[in-house]
PDB file of C-alpha atoms in Angstrom:
ATOM      1  CA  MET F   1     -15.908  34.327 -92.390  1.00 59.00           C
ATOM      2  CA  PRO F   2     -14.177  34.809 -95.432  1.00 58.00           C
ATOM      3  CA  GLY F   3     -14.496  37.873 -97.430  1.00 60.00           C
ATOM      4  CA  PRO F   4     -17.939  39.170 -98.935  1.00 70.00           C
ATOM      5  CA  TYR F   5     -19.405  36.597-101.245  1.00 75.00           C
ATOM      6  CA  VAL F   6     -20.071  38.027-104.788  1.00 78.00           C
ATOM      7  CA  ILE F   7     -23.562  37.064-106.659  1.00 79.00           C
ATOM      8  CA  ARG F   8     -22.144  37.840-110.180  1.00 79.00           C
ATOM      9  CA  GLY F   9     -19.819  40.943-111.174  1.00 78.00           C
ATOM     10  CA  SER F  10     -19.347  43.658-108.843  1.00 81.00           C
ATOM     11  CA  VAL F  11     -22.481  42.770-106.691  1.00 82.00           C
ATOM     12  CA  ALA F  12     -22.154  41.239-102.938  1.00 81.00           C
ATOM     13  CA  LEU F  13     -24.385  40.053-100.309  1.00 81.00           C
ATOM     14  CA  PRO F  14     -24.152  42.533 -97.570  1.00 82.00           C
ATOM     15  CA  GLU F  15     -23.359  41.719 -94.426  1.00 83.00           C
ATOM     16  CA  GLY F  16     -26.104  44.242 -92.768  1.00 84.00           C
ATOM     17  CA  GLU F  17     -28.999  42.884 -94.496  1.00 84.00           C
ATOM     18  CA  LEU F  18     -28.717  39.429 -93.591  1.00 87.00           C
ATOM     19  CA  ALA F  19     -30.374  37.803 -90.375  1.00 88.00           C
ATOM     20  CA  TRP F  20     -29.007  34.574 -88.825  1.00 89.00           C
ATOM     21  CA  ARG F  21     -31.109  32.045 -86.700  1.00 87.00           C
ATOM     22  CA  PHE F  22     -29.450  28.992 -84.779  1.00 87.00           C
ATOM     23  CA  SER F  23     -30.789  26.152 -83.289  1.00 84.00           C
ATOM     24  CA  ARG F  24     -29.968  22.380 -82.442  1.00 78.00           C
ATOM     25  CA  SER F  25     -29.493  20.556 -85.547  1.00 71.00           C
ATOM     26  CA  SER F  26     -31.279  17.015 -85.889  1.00 70.00           C
ATOM     27  CA  GLY F  27     -29.568  13.541 -85.949  1.00 64.00           C
ATOM     28  CA  PRO F  28     -27.596  11.380 -83.893  1.00 64.00           C
ATOM     29  CA  GLY F  29     -25.107  12.985 -81.671  1.00 62.00           C
ATOM     30  CA  GLY F  30     -22.958  12.655 -78.430  1.00 61.00           C
ATOM     31  CA  GLN F  31     -23.174  14.298 -75.096  1.00 60.00           C
ATOM     32  CA  HIS F  32     -22.432  17.896 -76.698  1.00 61.00           C
ATOM     33  CA  VAL F  33     -25.444  17.698 -78.955  1.00 58.00           C
ATOM     34  CA  ASN F  34     -28.009  18.794 -76.670  1.00 59.00           C
ATOM     35  CA  THR F  35     -26.225  21.991 -75.476  1.00 64.00           C
ATOM     36  CA  SER F  36     -24.858  23.637 -78.911  1.00 71.00           C
ATOM     37  CA  ASP F  37     -26.656  25.139 -81.580  1.00 76.00           C
ATOM     38  CA  SER F  38     -25.355  24.241 -84.949  1.00 81.00           C
ATOM     39  CA  ARG F  39     -28.233  24.473 -87.420  1.00 86.00           C
ATOM     40  CA  VAL F  40     -28.167  27.799 -89.386  1.00 90.00           C
ATOM     41  CA  GLU F  41     -30.880  29.603 -90.928  1.00 91.00           C
ATOM     42  CA  LEU F  42     -29.695  32.725 -93.190  1.00 91.00           C
ATOM     43  CA  LEU F  43     -32.832  35.115 -94.215  1.00 92.00           C
ATOM     44  CA  PHE F  44     -32.144  37.715 -96.532  1.00 91.00           C
ATOM     45  CA  ASP F  45     -35.041  40.236 -97.503  1.00 89.00           C
ATOM     46  CA  LEU F  46     -35.283  40.283-101.312  1.00 87.00           C
ATOM     47  CA  ALA F  47     -37.999  42.527-101.656  1.00 86.00           C
ATOM     48  CA  ALA F  48     -36.106  45.192 -99.491  1.00 86.00           C
ATOM     49  CA  THR F  49     -32.501  44.674-100.332  1.00 85.00           C
ATOM     50  CA  LYS F  50     -31.025  47.907-101.513  1.00 84.00           C
ATOM     51  CA  ALA F  51     -27.618  45.713-103.155  1.00 84.00           C
ATOM     52  CA  LEU F  52     -29.149  44.320-106.329  1.00 85.00           C
ATOM     53  CA  PRO F  53     -29.825  46.031-109.140  1.00 86.00           C
ATOM     54  CA  GLU F  54     -33.882  46.575-109.650  1.00 88.00           C
ATOM     55  CA  VAL F  55     -33.888  44.563-112.854  1.00 90.00           C
ATOM     56  CA  TRP F  56     -31.997  41.902-110.802  1.00 88.00           C
ATOM     57  CA  LYS F  57     -34.659  42.041-107.707  1.00 88.00           C
ATOM     58  CA  GLU F  58     -37.771  41.900-110.238  1.00 89.00           C
ATOM     59  CA  ARG F  59     -36.066  39.070-111.723  1.00 88.00           C
ATOM     60  CA  ALA F  60     -35.278  37.062-108.620  1.00 88.00           C
ATOM     61  CA  LEU F  61     -38.537  37.864-106.966  1.00 89.00           C
ATOM     62  CA  GLU F  62     -40.347  36.390-109.994  1.00 89.00           C
ATOM     63  CA  ARG F  63     -38.287  33.153-110.184  1.00 89.00           C
ATOM     64  CA  LEU F  64     -38.002  32.680-106.397  1.00 87.00           C
ATOM     65  CA  ALA F  65     -41.905  33.288-105.928  1.00 88.00           C
ATOM     66  CA  SER F  66     -42.231  29.926-104.337  1.00 89.00           C
ATOM     67  CA  ARG F  67     -39.547  29.936-102.107  1.00 87.00           C
ATOM     68  CA  LEU F  68     -40.220  33.506-100.547  1.00 85.00           C
ATOM     69  CA  VAL F  69     -42.239  34.715 -97.308  1.00 89.00           C
ATOM     70  CA  ASP F  70     -43.101  37.872 -97.502  1.00 89.00           C
ATOM     71  CA  GLY F  71     -40.224  38.441 -99.603  1.00 87.00           C
ATOM     72  CA  VAL F  72     -37.594  36.801 -97.670  1.00 89.00           C
ATOM     73  CA  VAL F  73     -35.775  34.331 -98.759  1.00 91.00           C
ATOM     74  CA  THR F  74     -34.568  31.681 -96.209  1.00 92.00           C
ATOM     75  CA  VAL F  75     -31.706  29.079 -96.510  1.00 92.00           C
ATOM     76  CA  ARG F  76     -30.600  26.050 -94.214  1.00 91.00           C
ATOM     77  CA  ALA F  77     -27.399  24.897 -93.500  1.00 90.00           C
ATOM     78  CA  SER F  78     -27.050  21.812 -90.806  1.00 86.00           C
ATOM     79  CA  GLU F  79     -24.501  19.295 -92.405  1.00 84.00           C
ATOM     80  CA  HIS F  80     -21.611  20.004 -90.868  1.00 84.00           C
ATOM     81  CA  ARG F  81     -21.418  19.645 -86.845  1.00 80.00           C
ATOM     82  CA  SER F  82     -19.752  23.146 -86.195  1.00 83.00           C
ATOM     83  CA  GLN F  83     -21.902  26.432 -86.786  1.00 85.00           C
ATOM     84  CA  PHE F  84     -18.944  28.196 -88.158  1.00 89.00           C
ATOM     85  CA  ARG F  85     -19.023  25.505 -91.053  1.00 90.00           C
ATOM     86  CA  ASN F  86     -22.534  25.538 -91.370  1.00 90.00           C
ATOM     87  CA  ARG F  87     -22.439  29.374 -91.733  1.00 90.00           C
ATOM     88  CA  GLU F  88     -20.036  29.356 -94.726  1.00 90.00           C
ATOM     89  CA  MET F  89     -22.484  26.970 -96.276  1.00 91.00           C
ATOM     90  CA  ALA F  90     -25.410  28.772 -95.712  1.00 92.00           C
ATOM     91  CA  LEU F  91     -23.944  32.050 -97.207  1.00 91.00           C
ATOM     92  CA  VAL F  92     -22.655  30.226-100.273  1.00 90.00           C
ATOM     93  CA  ARG F  93     -26.213  28.659-101.003  1.00 91.00           C
ATOM     94  CA  LEU F  94     -27.466  31.937-100.710  1.00 91.00           C
ATOM     95  CA  ALA F  95     -24.988  33.426-103.315  1.00 89.00           C
ATOM     96  CA  SER F  96     -25.326  30.529-105.585  1.00 89.00           C
ATOM     97  CA  LEU F  97     -29.195  30.785-105.273  1.00 90.00           C
ATOM     98  CA  LEU F  98     -29.174  34.386-105.682  1.00 89.00           C
ATOM     99  CA  ALA F  99     -26.701  34.257-108.959  1.00 89.00           C
ATOM    100  CA  GLU F 100     -28.940  31.676-110.745  1.00 89.00           C
ATOM    101  CA  ALA F 101     -31.798  33.819-110.026  1.00 89.00           C
ATOM    102  CA  THR F 102     -30.769  36.820-110.995  1.00 87.00           C
ATOM    103  CA  ALA F 103     -29.097  35.386-114.489  1.00 88.00           C
ATOM    104  CA  PRO F 104     -30.159  36.910-117.792  1.00 89.00           C
ATOM    105  CA  PRO F 105     -32.934  34.640-119.670  1.00 88.00           C
ATOM    106  CA  PRO F 106     -31.046  32.408-122.100  1.00 89.00           C
ATOM    107  CA  LYS F 107     -31.432  33.857-125.984  1.00 93.00           C
ATOM    108  CA  VAL F 108     -34.216  32.219-127.720  1.00 94.00           C
ATOM    109  CA  ARG F 109     -33.347  29.308-130.335  1.00 92.00           C
ATOM    110  CA  ARG F 110     -34.030  29.960-133.625  1.00 93.00           C
ATOM    111  CA  ALA F 111     -34.633  26.899-135.670  1.00 92.00           C
ATOM    112  CA  THR F 112     -32.623  26.903-139.066  1.00 91.00           C
ATOM    113  CA  LYS F 113     -33.285  24.904-142.091  1.00 91.00           C
ATOM    114  CA  ILE F 114     -31.350  22.073-142.873  1.00 90.00           C
ATOM    115  CA  PRO F 115     -29.144  22.750-146.478  1.00 93.00           C
ATOM    116  CA  ARG F 116     -30.506  20.644-149.407  1.00 95.00           C
ATOM    117  CA  GLY F 117     -26.947  18.917-150.101  1.00 96.00           C
ATOM    118  CA  ILE F 118     -26.662  17.706-146.748  1.00 95.00           C
ATOM    119  CA  ASN F 119     -30.182  16.548-147.150  1.00 95.00           C
ATOM    120  CA  GLU F 120     -29.488  14.885-150.442  1.00 96.00           C
ATOM    121  CA  ARG F 121     -25.881  13.570-149.752  1.00 97.00           C
ATOM    122  CA  ARG F 122     -27.748  11.595-146.476  1.00 96.00           C
ATOM    123  CA  LEU F 123     -30.273  10.334-148.627  1.00 97.00           C
ATOM    124  CA  ARG F 124     -27.710   9.153-151.295  1.00 97.00           C
ATOM    125  CA  GLU F 125     -25.540   7.340-148.742  1.00 97.00           C
ATOM    126  CA  LYS F 126     -28.946   5.607-147.143  1.00 97.00           C
ATOM    127  CA  LYS F 127     -29.699   4.237-150.830  1.00 97.00           C
ATOM    128  CA  ALA F 128     -26.062   2.929-151.200  1.00 97.00           C
ATOM    129  CA  ARG F 129     -25.981   1.394-147.908  1.00 96.00           C
ATOM    130  CA  ALA F 130     -29.465  -0.344-148.505  1.00 95.00           C
ATOM    131  CA  GLU F 131     -28.296  -1.456-151.991  1.00 93.00           C
ATOM    132  CA  THR F 132     -25.072  -2.996-150.317  1.00 92.00           C
ATOM    133  CA  LYS F 133     -27.752  -4.910-147.888  1.00 92.00           C
ATOM    134  CA  ARG F 134     -29.562  -6.135-150.475  1.00 89.00           C
ATOM    135  CA  GLY F 135     -26.967  -7.419-152.289  1.00 87.00           C
ATOM    136  CA  ARG F 136     -26.048  -9.924-149.358  1.00 88.00           C
ATOM    137  CA  THR F 137     -29.256 -11.771-149.698  1.00 83.00           C
ATOM    138  CA  GLY F 138     -28.479 -15.405-150.976  1.00 74.00           C
ATOM    139  CA  ARG F 139     -31.217 -15.772-153.711  1.00 70.00           C
ATOM    140  CA  ASP F 140     -29.532 -17.688-156.192  1.00 65.00           C
ATOM    141  CA  TRP F 141     -28.101 -20.225-154.250  1.00 55.00           C
TER     142      TRP F 141
END
């Protein structure tokens, strides 16, 4: 499989901390379907990992709490017919999931006041438009 899967910056998924499980994929198939284990499950022990900085790990554990089972996150892939491509797909999914979960929180938006001049100009244009429309009524026929 191609190189280390980078989560963000210089932090990558360590090969030694990944656990793989393989099983038969569901769905239609041919003669080959009953003998090949093409479905992939990738398990990553998020609670015990040493690869992530402590701040990232806490953030990920908090955000992925609903997906974790005893601190382990599981990613499944069975779209492709080959186990190799499903393994690549599972690695990419895990890396993107961890990148999203460890991202810093967005900056808090501070409400700003609309400048008085902008508001006055809007009201002036609105009155001018209303006057134009009022002038179109045909009262003096």
